[in-house]
PDB file of C-alpha atoms and ligand atoms in Angstrom:
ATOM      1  CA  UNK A 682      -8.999  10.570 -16.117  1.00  0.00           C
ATOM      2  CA  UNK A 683      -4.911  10.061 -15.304  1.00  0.00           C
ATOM      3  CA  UNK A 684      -5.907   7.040 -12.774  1.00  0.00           C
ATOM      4  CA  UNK A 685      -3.210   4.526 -13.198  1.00  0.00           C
ATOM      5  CA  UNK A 686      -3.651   0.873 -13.865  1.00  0.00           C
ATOM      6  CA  UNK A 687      -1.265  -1.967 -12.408  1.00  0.00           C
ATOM      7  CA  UNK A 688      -0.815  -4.540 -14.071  1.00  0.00           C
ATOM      8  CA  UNK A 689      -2.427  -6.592 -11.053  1.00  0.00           C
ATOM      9  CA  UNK A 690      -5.806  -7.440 -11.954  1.00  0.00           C
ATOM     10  CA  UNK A 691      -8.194  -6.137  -9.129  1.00  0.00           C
ATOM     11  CA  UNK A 692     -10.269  -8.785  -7.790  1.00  0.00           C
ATOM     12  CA  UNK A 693     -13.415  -7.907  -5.023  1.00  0.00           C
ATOM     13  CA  UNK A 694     -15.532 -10.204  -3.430  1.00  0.00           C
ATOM     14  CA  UNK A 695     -19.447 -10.113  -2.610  1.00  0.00           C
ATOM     15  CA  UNK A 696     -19.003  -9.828   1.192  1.00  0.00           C
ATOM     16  CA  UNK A 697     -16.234  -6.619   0.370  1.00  0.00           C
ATOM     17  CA  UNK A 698     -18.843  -5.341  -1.802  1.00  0.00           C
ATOM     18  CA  UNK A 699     -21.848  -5.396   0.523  1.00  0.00           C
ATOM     19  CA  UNK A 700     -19.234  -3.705   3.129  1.00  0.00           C
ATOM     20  CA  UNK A 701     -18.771  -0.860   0.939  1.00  0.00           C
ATOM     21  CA  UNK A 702     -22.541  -1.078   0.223  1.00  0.00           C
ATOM     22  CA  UNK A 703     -23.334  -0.604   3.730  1.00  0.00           C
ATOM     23  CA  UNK A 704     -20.777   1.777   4.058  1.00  0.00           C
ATOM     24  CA  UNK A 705     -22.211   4.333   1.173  1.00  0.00           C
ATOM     25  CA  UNK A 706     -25.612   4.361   2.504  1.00  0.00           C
ATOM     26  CA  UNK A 707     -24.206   5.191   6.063  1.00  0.00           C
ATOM     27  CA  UNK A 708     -22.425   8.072   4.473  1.00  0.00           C
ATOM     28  CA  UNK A 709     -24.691   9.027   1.646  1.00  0.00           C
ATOM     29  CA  UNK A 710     -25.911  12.873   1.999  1.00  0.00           C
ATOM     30  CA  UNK A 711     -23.375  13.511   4.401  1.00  0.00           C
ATOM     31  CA  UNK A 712     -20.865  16.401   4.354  1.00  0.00           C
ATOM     32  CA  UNK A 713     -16.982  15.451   3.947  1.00  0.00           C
ATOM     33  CA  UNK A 714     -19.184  11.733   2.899  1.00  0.00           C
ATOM     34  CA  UNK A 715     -16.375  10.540   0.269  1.00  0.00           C
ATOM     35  CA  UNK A 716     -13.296  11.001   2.495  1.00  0.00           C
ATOM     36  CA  UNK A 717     -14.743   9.001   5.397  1.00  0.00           C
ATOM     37  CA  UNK A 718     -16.497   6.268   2.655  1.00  0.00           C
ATOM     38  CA  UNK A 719     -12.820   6.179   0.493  1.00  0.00           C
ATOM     39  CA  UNK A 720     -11.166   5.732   4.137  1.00  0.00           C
ATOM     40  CA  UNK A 721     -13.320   2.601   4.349  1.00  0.00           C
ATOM     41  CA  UNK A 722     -13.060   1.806   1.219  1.00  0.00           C
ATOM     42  CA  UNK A 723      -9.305   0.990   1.600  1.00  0.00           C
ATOM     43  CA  UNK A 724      -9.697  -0.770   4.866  1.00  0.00           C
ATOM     44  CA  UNK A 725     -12.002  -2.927   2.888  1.00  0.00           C
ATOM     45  CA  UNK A 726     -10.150  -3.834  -0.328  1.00  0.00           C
ATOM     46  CA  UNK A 727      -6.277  -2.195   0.890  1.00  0.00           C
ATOM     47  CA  UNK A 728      -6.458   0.053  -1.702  1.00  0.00           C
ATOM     48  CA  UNK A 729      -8.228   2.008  -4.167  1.00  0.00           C
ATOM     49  CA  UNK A 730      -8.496   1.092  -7.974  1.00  0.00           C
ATOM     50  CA  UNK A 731     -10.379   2.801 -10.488  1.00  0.00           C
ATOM     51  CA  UNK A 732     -13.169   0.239  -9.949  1.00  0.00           C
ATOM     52  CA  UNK A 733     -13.611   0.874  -6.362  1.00  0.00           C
ATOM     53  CA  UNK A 734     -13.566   4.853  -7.367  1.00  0.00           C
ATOM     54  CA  UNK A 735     -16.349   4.536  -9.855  1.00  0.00           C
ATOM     55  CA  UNK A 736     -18.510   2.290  -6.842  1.00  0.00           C
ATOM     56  CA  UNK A 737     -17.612   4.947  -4.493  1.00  0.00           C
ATOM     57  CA  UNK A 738     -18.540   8.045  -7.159  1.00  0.00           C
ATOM     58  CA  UNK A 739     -21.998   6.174  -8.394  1.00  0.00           C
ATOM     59  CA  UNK A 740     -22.908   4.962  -4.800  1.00  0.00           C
ATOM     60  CA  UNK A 741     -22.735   8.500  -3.817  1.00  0.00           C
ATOM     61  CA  UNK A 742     -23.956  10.363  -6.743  1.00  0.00           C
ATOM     62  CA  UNK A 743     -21.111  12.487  -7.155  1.00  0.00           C
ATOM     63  CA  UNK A 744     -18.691  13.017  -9.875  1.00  0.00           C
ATOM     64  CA  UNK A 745     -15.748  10.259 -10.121  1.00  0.00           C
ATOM     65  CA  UNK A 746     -13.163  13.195 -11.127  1.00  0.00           C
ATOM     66  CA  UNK A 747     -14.282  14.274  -7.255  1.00  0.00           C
ATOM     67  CA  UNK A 748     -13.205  10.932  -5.677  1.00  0.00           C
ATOM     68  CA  UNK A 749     -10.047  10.590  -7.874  1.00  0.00           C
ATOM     69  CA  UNK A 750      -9.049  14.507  -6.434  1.00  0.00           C
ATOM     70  CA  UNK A 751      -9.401  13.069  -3.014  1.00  0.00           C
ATOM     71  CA  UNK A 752      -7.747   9.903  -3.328  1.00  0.00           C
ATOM     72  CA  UNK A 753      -5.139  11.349  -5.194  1.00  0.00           C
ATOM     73  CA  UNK A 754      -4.397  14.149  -2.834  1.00  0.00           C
ATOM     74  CA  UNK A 755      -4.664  12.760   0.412  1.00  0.00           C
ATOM     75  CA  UNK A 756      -1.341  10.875   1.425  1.00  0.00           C
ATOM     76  CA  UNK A 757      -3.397   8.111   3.208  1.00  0.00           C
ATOM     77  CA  UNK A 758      -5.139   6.758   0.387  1.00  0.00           C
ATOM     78  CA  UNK A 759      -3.419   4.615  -2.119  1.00  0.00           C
ATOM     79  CA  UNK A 760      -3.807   3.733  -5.815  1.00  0.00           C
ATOM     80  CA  UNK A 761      -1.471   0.568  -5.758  1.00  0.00           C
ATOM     81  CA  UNK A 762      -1.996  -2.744  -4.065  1.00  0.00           C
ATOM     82  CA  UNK A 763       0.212  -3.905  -1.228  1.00  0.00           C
ATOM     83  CA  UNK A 764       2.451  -7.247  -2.075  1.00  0.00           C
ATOM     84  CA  UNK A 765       2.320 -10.174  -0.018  1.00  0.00           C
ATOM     85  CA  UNK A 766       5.417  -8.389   1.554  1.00  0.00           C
ATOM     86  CA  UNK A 767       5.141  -5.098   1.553  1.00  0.00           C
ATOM     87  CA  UNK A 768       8.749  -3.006   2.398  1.00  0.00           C
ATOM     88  CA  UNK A 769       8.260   0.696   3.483  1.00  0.00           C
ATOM     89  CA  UNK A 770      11.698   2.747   3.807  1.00  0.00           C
ATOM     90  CA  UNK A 771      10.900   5.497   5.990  1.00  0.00           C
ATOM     91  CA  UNK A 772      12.752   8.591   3.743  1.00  0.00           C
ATOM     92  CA  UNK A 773      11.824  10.856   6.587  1.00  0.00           C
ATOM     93  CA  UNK A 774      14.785  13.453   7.460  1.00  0.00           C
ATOM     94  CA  UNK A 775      16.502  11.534  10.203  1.00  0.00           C
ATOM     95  CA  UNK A 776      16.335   8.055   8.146  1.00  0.00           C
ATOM     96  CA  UNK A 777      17.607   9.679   4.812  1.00  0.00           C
ATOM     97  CA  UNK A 778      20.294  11.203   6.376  1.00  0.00           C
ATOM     98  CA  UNK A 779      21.627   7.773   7.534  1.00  0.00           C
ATOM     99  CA  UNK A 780      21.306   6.328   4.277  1.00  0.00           C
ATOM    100  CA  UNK A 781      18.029   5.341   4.063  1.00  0.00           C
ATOM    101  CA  UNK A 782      18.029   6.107  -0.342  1.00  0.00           C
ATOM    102  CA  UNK A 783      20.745   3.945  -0.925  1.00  0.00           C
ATOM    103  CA  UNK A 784      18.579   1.412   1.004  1.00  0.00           C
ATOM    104  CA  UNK A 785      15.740   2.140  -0.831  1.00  0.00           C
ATOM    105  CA  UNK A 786      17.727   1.488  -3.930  1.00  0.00           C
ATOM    106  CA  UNK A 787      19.263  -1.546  -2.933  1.00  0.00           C
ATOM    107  CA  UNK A 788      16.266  -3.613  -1.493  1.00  0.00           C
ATOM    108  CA  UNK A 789      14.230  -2.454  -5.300  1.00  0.00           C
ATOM    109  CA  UNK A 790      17.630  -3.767  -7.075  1.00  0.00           C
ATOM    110  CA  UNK A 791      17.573  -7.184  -4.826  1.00  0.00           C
ATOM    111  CA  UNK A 792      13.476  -7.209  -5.315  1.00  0.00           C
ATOM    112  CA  UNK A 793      13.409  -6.128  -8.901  1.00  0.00           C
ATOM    113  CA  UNK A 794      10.688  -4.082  -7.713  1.00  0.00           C
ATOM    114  CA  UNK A 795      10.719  -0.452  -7.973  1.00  0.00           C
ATOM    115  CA  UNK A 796       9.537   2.223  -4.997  1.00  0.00           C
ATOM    116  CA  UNK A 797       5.886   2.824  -5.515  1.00  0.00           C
ATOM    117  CA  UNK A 798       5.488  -0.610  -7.628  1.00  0.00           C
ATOM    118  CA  UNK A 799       4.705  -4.352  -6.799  1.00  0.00           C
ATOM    119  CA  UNK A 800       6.333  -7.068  -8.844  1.00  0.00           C
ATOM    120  CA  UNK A 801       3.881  -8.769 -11.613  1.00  0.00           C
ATOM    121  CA  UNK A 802       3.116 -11.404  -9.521  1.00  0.00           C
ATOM    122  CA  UNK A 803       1.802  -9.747  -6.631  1.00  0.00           C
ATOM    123  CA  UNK A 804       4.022 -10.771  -3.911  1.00  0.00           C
ATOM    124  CA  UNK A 805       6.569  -7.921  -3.237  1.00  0.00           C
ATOM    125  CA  UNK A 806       5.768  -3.592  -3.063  1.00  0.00           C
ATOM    126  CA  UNK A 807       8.152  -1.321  -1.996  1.00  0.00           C
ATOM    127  CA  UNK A 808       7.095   2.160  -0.926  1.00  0.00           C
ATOM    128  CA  UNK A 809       9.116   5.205   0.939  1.00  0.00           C
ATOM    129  CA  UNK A 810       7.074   6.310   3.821  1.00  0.00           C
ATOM    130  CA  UNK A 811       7.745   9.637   5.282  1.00  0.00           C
ATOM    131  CA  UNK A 812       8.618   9.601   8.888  1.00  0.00           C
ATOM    132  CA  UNK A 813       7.233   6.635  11.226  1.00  0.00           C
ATOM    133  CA  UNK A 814       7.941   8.259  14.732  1.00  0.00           C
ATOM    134  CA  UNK A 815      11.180   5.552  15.353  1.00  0.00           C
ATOM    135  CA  UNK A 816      13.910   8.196  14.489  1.00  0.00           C
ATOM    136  CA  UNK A 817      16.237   6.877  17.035  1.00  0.00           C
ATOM    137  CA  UNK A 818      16.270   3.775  15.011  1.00  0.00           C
ATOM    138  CA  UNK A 819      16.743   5.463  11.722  1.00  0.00           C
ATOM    139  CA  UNK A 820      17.628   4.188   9.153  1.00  0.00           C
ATOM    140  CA  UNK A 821      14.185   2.055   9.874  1.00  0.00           C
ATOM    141  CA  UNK A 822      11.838  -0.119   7.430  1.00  0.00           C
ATOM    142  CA  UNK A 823       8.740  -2.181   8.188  1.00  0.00           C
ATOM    143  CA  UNK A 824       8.495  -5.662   6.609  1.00  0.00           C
ATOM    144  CA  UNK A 825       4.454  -6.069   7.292  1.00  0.00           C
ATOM    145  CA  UNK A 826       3.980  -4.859  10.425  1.00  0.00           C
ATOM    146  CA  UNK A 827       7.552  -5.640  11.875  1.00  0.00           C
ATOM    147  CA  UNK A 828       9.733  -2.697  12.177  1.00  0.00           C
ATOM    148  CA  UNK A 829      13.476  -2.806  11.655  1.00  0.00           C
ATOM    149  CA  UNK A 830      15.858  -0.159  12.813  1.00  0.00           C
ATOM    150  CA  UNK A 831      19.807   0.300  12.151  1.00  0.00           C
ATOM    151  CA  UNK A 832      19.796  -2.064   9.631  1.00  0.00           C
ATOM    152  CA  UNK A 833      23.008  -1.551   7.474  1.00  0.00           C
ATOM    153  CA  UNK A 834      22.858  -2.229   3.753  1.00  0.00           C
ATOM    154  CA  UNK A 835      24.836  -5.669   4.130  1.00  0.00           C
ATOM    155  CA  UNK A 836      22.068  -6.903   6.775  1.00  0.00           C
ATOM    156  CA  UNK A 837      18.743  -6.294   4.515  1.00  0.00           C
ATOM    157  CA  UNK A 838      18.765  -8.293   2.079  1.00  0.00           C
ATOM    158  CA  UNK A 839      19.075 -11.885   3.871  1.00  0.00           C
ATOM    159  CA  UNK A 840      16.127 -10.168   6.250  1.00  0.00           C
ATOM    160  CA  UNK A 841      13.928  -9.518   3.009  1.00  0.00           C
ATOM    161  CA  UNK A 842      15.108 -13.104   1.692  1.00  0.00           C
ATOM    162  CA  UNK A 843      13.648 -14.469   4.583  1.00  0.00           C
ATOM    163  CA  UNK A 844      10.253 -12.957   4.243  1.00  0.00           C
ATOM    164  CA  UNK A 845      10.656 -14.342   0.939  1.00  0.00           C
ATOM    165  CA  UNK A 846      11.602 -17.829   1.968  1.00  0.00           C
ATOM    166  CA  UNK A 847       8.617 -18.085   4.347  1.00  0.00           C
ATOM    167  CA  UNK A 848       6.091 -16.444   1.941  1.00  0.00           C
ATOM    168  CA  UNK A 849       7.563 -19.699  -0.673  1.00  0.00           C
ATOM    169  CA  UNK A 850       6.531 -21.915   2.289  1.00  0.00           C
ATOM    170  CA  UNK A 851       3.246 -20.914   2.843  1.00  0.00           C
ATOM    171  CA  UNK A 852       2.606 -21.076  -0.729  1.00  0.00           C
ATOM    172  CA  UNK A 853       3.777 -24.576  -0.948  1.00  0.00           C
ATOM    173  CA  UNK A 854       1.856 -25.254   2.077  1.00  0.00           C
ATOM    174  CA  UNK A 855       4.876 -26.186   4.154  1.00  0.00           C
TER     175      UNK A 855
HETATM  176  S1  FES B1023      12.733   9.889  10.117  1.00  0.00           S
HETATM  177 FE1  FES B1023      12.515   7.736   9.898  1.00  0.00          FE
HETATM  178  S2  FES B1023      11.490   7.175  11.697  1.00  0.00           S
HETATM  179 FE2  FES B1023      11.608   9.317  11.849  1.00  0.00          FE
END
């Protein structure tokens, strides 16, 4: 089984768990049932570890190599938890063109995160999106849900260091 492990420790909770619960028996027996169950599955938990997999395969009865194919091949599901700030280039044709790679590379150099990855302690991912429908902004990124367009590569990294400022606040209760 090639599912990937980070090295962020996956943590549920009962009420997530009776969601999903709920969720499977909803589903169960259904045709196309572990799409629309994994779908819910990351709106529940944000993402899809191995453990939520094997729930997902057992509450349905079906084999877990089937719900690792679909999570694997579907670009909506994810594998990898979000950070507490989560930075999506968009690499889509009219972003990469402005320069949206050497952004990419520059915000995982600032970060020390790579694209794809979180840092160790959970606060920062970085993925590359494909396109987000904002091409007349391109190059564009979304910090969260905020959406940043014609950014140059001077301007992002006091922008991510600000996320990162705020994120220390809140931690420190500030
Ligand atoms: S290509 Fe980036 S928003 Fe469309």
């Amino acid at each position: 089984m090639p599912n990937k492990k980070t090295s962020i420790p996956f943590v549920k909770t009962m009420e997530q768990e009776e969601k999903l619960k709920a969720v499977i028996d909803a589903h169960k027996g259904q045709t196309g049932a572990a799409i629309q169950v994994l779908q819910e599955a990351q709106n529940i938990f944000g993402y899809l570890p191995e453990e939520v997999q094997v729930l997902v395969a057992e509450g349905l009865g079906v084999p877990l190599t089937e719900v690792y194919g679909i999570a694997s091949f579907y670009s909506q599901f994810t594998m990898e938890p979000k950070g507490k700030i989560n930075i999506a280039v968009c690499m889509g044709t009219a972003c990469y063109v402005r320069g949206a790679g050497d952004i990419l590379d520059d915000i995982s150099k600032h970060t020390c995160c790579k694209s794809g990855g979180i840092t160790p302690d959970g606060k920062i991912s970085i993925e590359a999106t494909r396109c987000i429908g904002a091409c007349g902004l391109a190059p564009v990124l979304t910090i969260n849900n905020d959406v940043y367009g014609k950014l140059n590569r001077g301007e992002i990294e006091s922008v991510i260091d600000r996320y990162i400022d705020e994120e220390a606040k809140k931690e420190a209760g500030i």
